[in-house]
Amino acid sequence: MNIKKLLIIFSLLVGPVVTQPAFSADLECTIYVKSGGFEFGNGTNFCGGFDFSFGSSTSGNWEITNITKSIDYVNWIEGCSSGLSCSVTVRAYASNPAEVYIHYTDGSIEYLTGSMTYETGY
């Protein structure tokens, strides 16, 4: 087989894979701490905060953003129960994870994960 035929076969096999749009959705968290506290990582998939309220929890939300393909359905494992966003209670000193599978209409599936942390007082 000559080089020209090899290049044609290679481009037919690899070309469709390379030209497919890459996954691009993002899982973003936002945490809201009490007055006088500080937050970090809002707008990313890992965020957290600290305040001196001595409470056991604060509020936050999860949101799937930057979606460029048509979605068939969303399957939340942890974090939300349905939809593309939700409000959550963020427990202090506990694991507050999120996991979601996005099923696109083209048959592809994307997995996103994230976590929120919260600390309060001493």
PDB file of C-alpha atoms in Angstrom:
ATOM      1  CA  MET A   1       0.000   0.000   0.000  1.00  0.00           C
ATOM      2  CA  ASN A   2       1.410   3.375  -0.906  1.00  0.00           C
ATOM      3  CA  ILE A   3       1.607   6.425   1.302  1.00  0.00           C
ATOM      4  CA  LYS A   4      -1.262   8.205  -0.454  1.00  0.00           C
ATOM      5  CA  LYS A   5      -3.681   5.359   0.301  1.00  0.00           C
ATOM      6  CA  LEU A   6      -2.504   5.250   3.925  1.00  0.00           C
ATOM      7  CA  LEU A   7      -3.130   8.975   4.331  1.00  0.00           C
ATOM      8  CA  ILE A   8      -6.614   8.660   2.838  1.00  0.00           C
ATOM      9  CA  ILE A   9      -7.497   5.748   5.145  1.00  0.00           C
ATOM     10  CA  PHE A  10      -6.075   7.578   8.150  1.00  0.00           C
ATOM     11  CA  SER A  11      -8.032  10.761   7.377  1.00  0.00           C
ATOM     12  CA  LEU A  12     -11.258   8.779   6.931  1.00  0.00           C
ATOM     13  CA  LEU A  13     -10.805   7.011  10.268  1.00  0.00           C
ATOM     14  CA  VAL A  14      -9.464   9.876  12.364  1.00  0.00           C
ATOM     15  CA  GLY A  15     -11.050  12.856  10.608  1.00  0.00           C
ATOM     16  CA  PRO A  16     -14.586  12.422  11.982  1.00  0.00           C
ATOM     17  CA  VAL A  17     -13.220  11.996  15.514  1.00  0.00           C
ATOM     18  CA  VAL A  18     -11.055  15.099  15.311  1.00  0.00           C
ATOM     19  CA  THR A  19     -13.811  17.293  13.849  1.00  0.00           C
ATOM     20  CA  GLN A  20     -16.383  16.359  16.502  1.00  0.00           C
ATOM     21  CA  PRO A  21     -16.913  19.208  18.950  1.00  0.00           C
ATOM     22  CA  ALA A  22     -15.244  18.536  22.288  1.00  0.00           C
ATOM     23  CA  PHE A  23     -17.213  18.379  25.501  1.00  0.00           C
ATOM     24  CA  SER A  24     -17.411  21.818  26.912  1.00  0.00           C
ATOM     25  CA  ALA A  25     -20.025  21.986  29.650  1.00  0.00           C
ATOM     26  CA  ASP A  26     -18.860  23.093  33.075  1.00  0.00           C
ATOM     27  CA  LEU A  27     -20.169  22.351  36.557  1.00  0.00           C
ATOM     28  CA  GLU A  28     -19.927  25.523  38.618  1.00  0.00           C
ATOM     29  CA  CYS A  29     -20.538  26.047  42.308  1.00  0.00           C
ATOM     30  CA  THR A  30     -21.270  29.191  44.259  1.00  0.00           C
ATOM     31  CA  ILE A  31     -21.178  29.335  48.046  1.00  0.00           C
ATOM     32  CA  TYR A  32     -22.675  32.117  50.153  1.00  0.00           C
ATOM     33  CA  VAL A  33     -21.039  32.541  53.554  1.00  0.00           C
ATOM     34  CA  LYS A  34     -22.317  34.672  56.399  1.00  0.00           C
ATOM     35  CA  SER A  35     -21.321  38.329  56.865  1.00  0.00           C
ATOM     36  CA  GLY A  36     -17.630  38.852  57.546  1.00  0.00           C
ATOM     37  CA  GLY A  37     -16.541  35.569  55.965  1.00  0.00           C
ATOM     38  CA  PHE A  38     -14.704  34.881  52.746  1.00  0.00           C
ATOM     39  CA  GLU A  39     -15.321  32.682  49.725  1.00  0.00           C
ATOM     40  CA  PHE A  40     -12.994  31.118  47.185  1.00  0.00           C
ATOM     41  CA  GLY A  41     -13.495  29.361  43.873  1.00  0.00           C
ATOM     42  CA  ASN A  42     -17.003  30.610  43.086  1.00  0.00           C
ATOM     43  CA  GLY A  43     -17.665  29.944  39.404  1.00  0.00           C
ATOM     44  CA  THR A  44     -15.448  26.834  39.328  1.00  0.00           C
ATOM     45  CA  ASN A  45     -16.181  23.188  40.145  1.00  0.00           C
ATOM     46  CA  PHE A  46     -14.510  23.448  43.583  1.00  0.00           C
ATOM     47  CA  CYS A  47     -15.471  26.285  45.890  1.00  0.00           C
ATOM     48  CA  GLY A  48     -15.511  26.931  49.583  1.00  0.00           C
ATOM     49  CA  GLY A  49     -15.867  29.448  52.306  1.00  0.00           C
ATOM     50  CA  PHE A  50     -15.216  30.322  55.910  1.00  0.00           C
ATOM     51  CA  ASP A  51     -17.016  32.549  58.403  1.00  0.00           C
ATOM     52  CA  PHE A  52     -17.311  33.078  62.160  1.00  0.00           C
ATOM     53  CA  SER A  53     -21.055  32.451  62.492  1.00  0.00           C
ATOM     54  CA  PHE A  54     -20.561  29.170  64.392  1.00  0.00           C
ATOM     55  CA  GLY A  55     -23.479  27.769  62.388  1.00  0.00           C
ATOM     56  CA  SER A  56     -23.723  24.261  61.018  1.00  0.00           C
ATOM     57  CA  SER A  57     -24.430  25.162  57.395  1.00  0.00           C
ATOM     58  CA  THR A  58     -24.704  27.854  54.733  1.00  0.00           C
ATOM     59  CA  SER A  59     -26.272  28.014  51.283  1.00  0.00           C
ATOM     60  CA  GLY A  60     -24.880  27.460  47.830  1.00  0.00           C
ATOM     61  CA  ASN A  61     -25.842  26.415  44.345  1.00  0.00           C
ATOM     62  CA  TRP A  62     -24.738  24.141  41.517  1.00  0.00           C
ATOM     63  CA  GLU A  63     -25.128  25.106  37.870  1.00  0.00           C
ATOM     64  CA  ILE A  64     -24.216  23.445  34.578  1.00  0.00           C
ATOM     65  CA  THR A  65     -22.926  26.166  32.237  1.00  0.00           C
ATOM     66  CA  ASN A  66     -21.247  26.602  28.831  1.00  0.00           C
ATOM     67  CA  ILE A  67     -23.407  23.988  27.138  1.00  0.00           C
ATOM     68  CA  THR A  68     -22.758  23.920  23.381  1.00  0.00           C
ATOM     69  CA  LYS A  69     -24.619  20.745  22.373  1.00  0.00           C
ATOM     70  CA  SER A  70     -28.278  19.765  22.602  1.00  0.00           C
ATOM     71  CA  ILE A  71     -29.069  17.903  25.827  1.00  0.00           C
ATOM     72  CA  ASP A  72     -31.317  14.851  25.882  1.00  0.00           C
ATOM     73  CA  TYR A  73     -31.394  14.599  29.682  1.00  0.00           C
ATOM     74  CA  VAL A  74     -29.342  15.219  32.822  1.00  0.00           C
ATOM     75  CA  ASN A  75     -28.739  12.511  35.446  1.00  0.00           C
ATOM     76  CA  TRP A  76     -27.601  13.894  38.821  1.00  0.00           C
ATOM     77  CA  ILE A  77     -25.902  11.346  41.082  1.00  0.00           C
ATOM     78  CA  GLU A  78     -25.205  13.864  43.885  1.00  0.00           C
ATOM     79  CA  GLY A  79     -25.723  17.579  44.324  1.00  0.00           C
ATOM     80  CA  CYS A  80     -29.052  18.317  42.636  1.00  0.00           C
ATOM     81  CA  SER A  81     -32.080  16.181  41.959  1.00  0.00           C
ATOM     82  CA  SER A  82     -32.896  17.469  38.452  1.00  0.00           C
ATOM     83  CA  GLY A  83     -32.449  20.337  36.019  1.00  0.00           C
ATOM     84  CA  LEU A  84     -29.421  22.403  35.099  1.00  0.00           C
ATOM     85  CA  SER A  85     -29.117  24.186  38.445  1.00  0.00           C
ATOM     86  CA  CYS A  86     -30.258  23.997  42.054  1.00  0.00           C
ATOM     87  CA  SER A  87     -29.835  25.560  45.471  1.00  0.00           C
ATOM     88  CA  VAL A  88     -28.237  23.428  48.177  1.00  0.00           C
ATOM     89  CA  THR A  89     -27.470  23.456  51.881  1.00  0.00           C
ATOM     90  CA  VAL A  90     -23.696  23.266  52.385  1.00  0.00           C
ATOM     91  CA  ARG A  91     -22.880  21.477  55.646  1.00  0.00           C
ATOM     92  CA  ALA A  92     -19.902  22.626  57.685  1.00  0.00           C
ATOM     93  CA  TYR A  93     -16.967  20.227  57.969  1.00  0.00           C
ATOM     94  CA  ALA A  94     -18.679  17.675  55.707  1.00  0.00           C
ATOM     95  CA  SER A  95     -18.404  16.412  52.173  1.00  0.00           C
ATOM     96  CA  ASN A  96     -20.646  18.401  49.810  1.00  0.00           C
ATOM     97  CA  PRO A  97     -20.004  16.753  46.426  1.00  0.00           C
ATOM     98  CA  ALA A  98     -21.795  16.951  43.090  1.00  0.00           C
ATOM     99  CA  GLU A  99     -21.742  14.413  40.269  1.00  0.00           C
ATOM    100  CA  VAL A 100     -23.758  14.610  37.073  1.00  0.00           C
ATOM    101  CA  TYR A 101     -23.968  12.809  33.738  1.00  0.00           C
ATOM    102  CA  ILE A 102     -25.120  14.886  30.775  1.00  0.00           C
ATOM    103  CA  HIS A 103     -26.692  12.810  28.005  1.00  0.00           C
ATOM    104  CA  TYR A 104     -26.581  14.651  24.678  1.00  0.00           C
ATOM    105  CA  THR A 105     -28.931  14.123  21.752  1.00  0.00           C
ATOM    106  CA  ASP A 106     -26.004  12.930  19.599  1.00  0.00           C
ATOM    107  CA  GLY A 107     -25.600   9.924  21.935  1.00  0.00           C
ATOM    108  CA  SER A 108     -22.510  11.176  23.770  1.00  0.00           C
ATOM    109  CA  ILE A 109     -22.325  11.389  27.561  1.00  0.00           C
ATOM    110  CA  GLU A 110     -20.300  13.825  29.655  1.00  0.00           C
ATOM    111  CA  TYR A 111     -19.434  13.352  33.340  1.00  0.00           C
ATOM    112  CA  LEU A 112     -18.894  16.375  35.574  1.00  0.00           C
ATOM    113  CA  THR A 113     -17.918  16.480  39.226  1.00  0.00           C
ATOM    114  CA  GLY A 114     -17.320  19.120  41.867  1.00  0.00           C
ATOM    115  CA  SER A 115     -17.232  19.821  45.583  1.00  0.00           C
ATOM    116  CA  MET A 116     -18.031  22.576  48.086  1.00  0.00           C
ATOM    117  CA  THR A 117     -16.362  23.060  51.459  1.00  0.00           C
ATOM    118  CA  TYR A 118     -17.464  25.187  54.392  1.00  0.00           C
ATOM    119  CA  GLU A 119     -15.874  25.954  57.745  1.00  0.00           C
ATOM    120  CA  THR A 120     -17.169  28.167  60.506  1.00  0.00           C
ATOM    121  CA  GLY A 121     -15.747  29.483  63.771  1.00  0.00           C
ATOM    122  CA  TYR A 122     -13.086  27.764  65.816  1.00  0.00           C
TER     123      TYR A 122
END
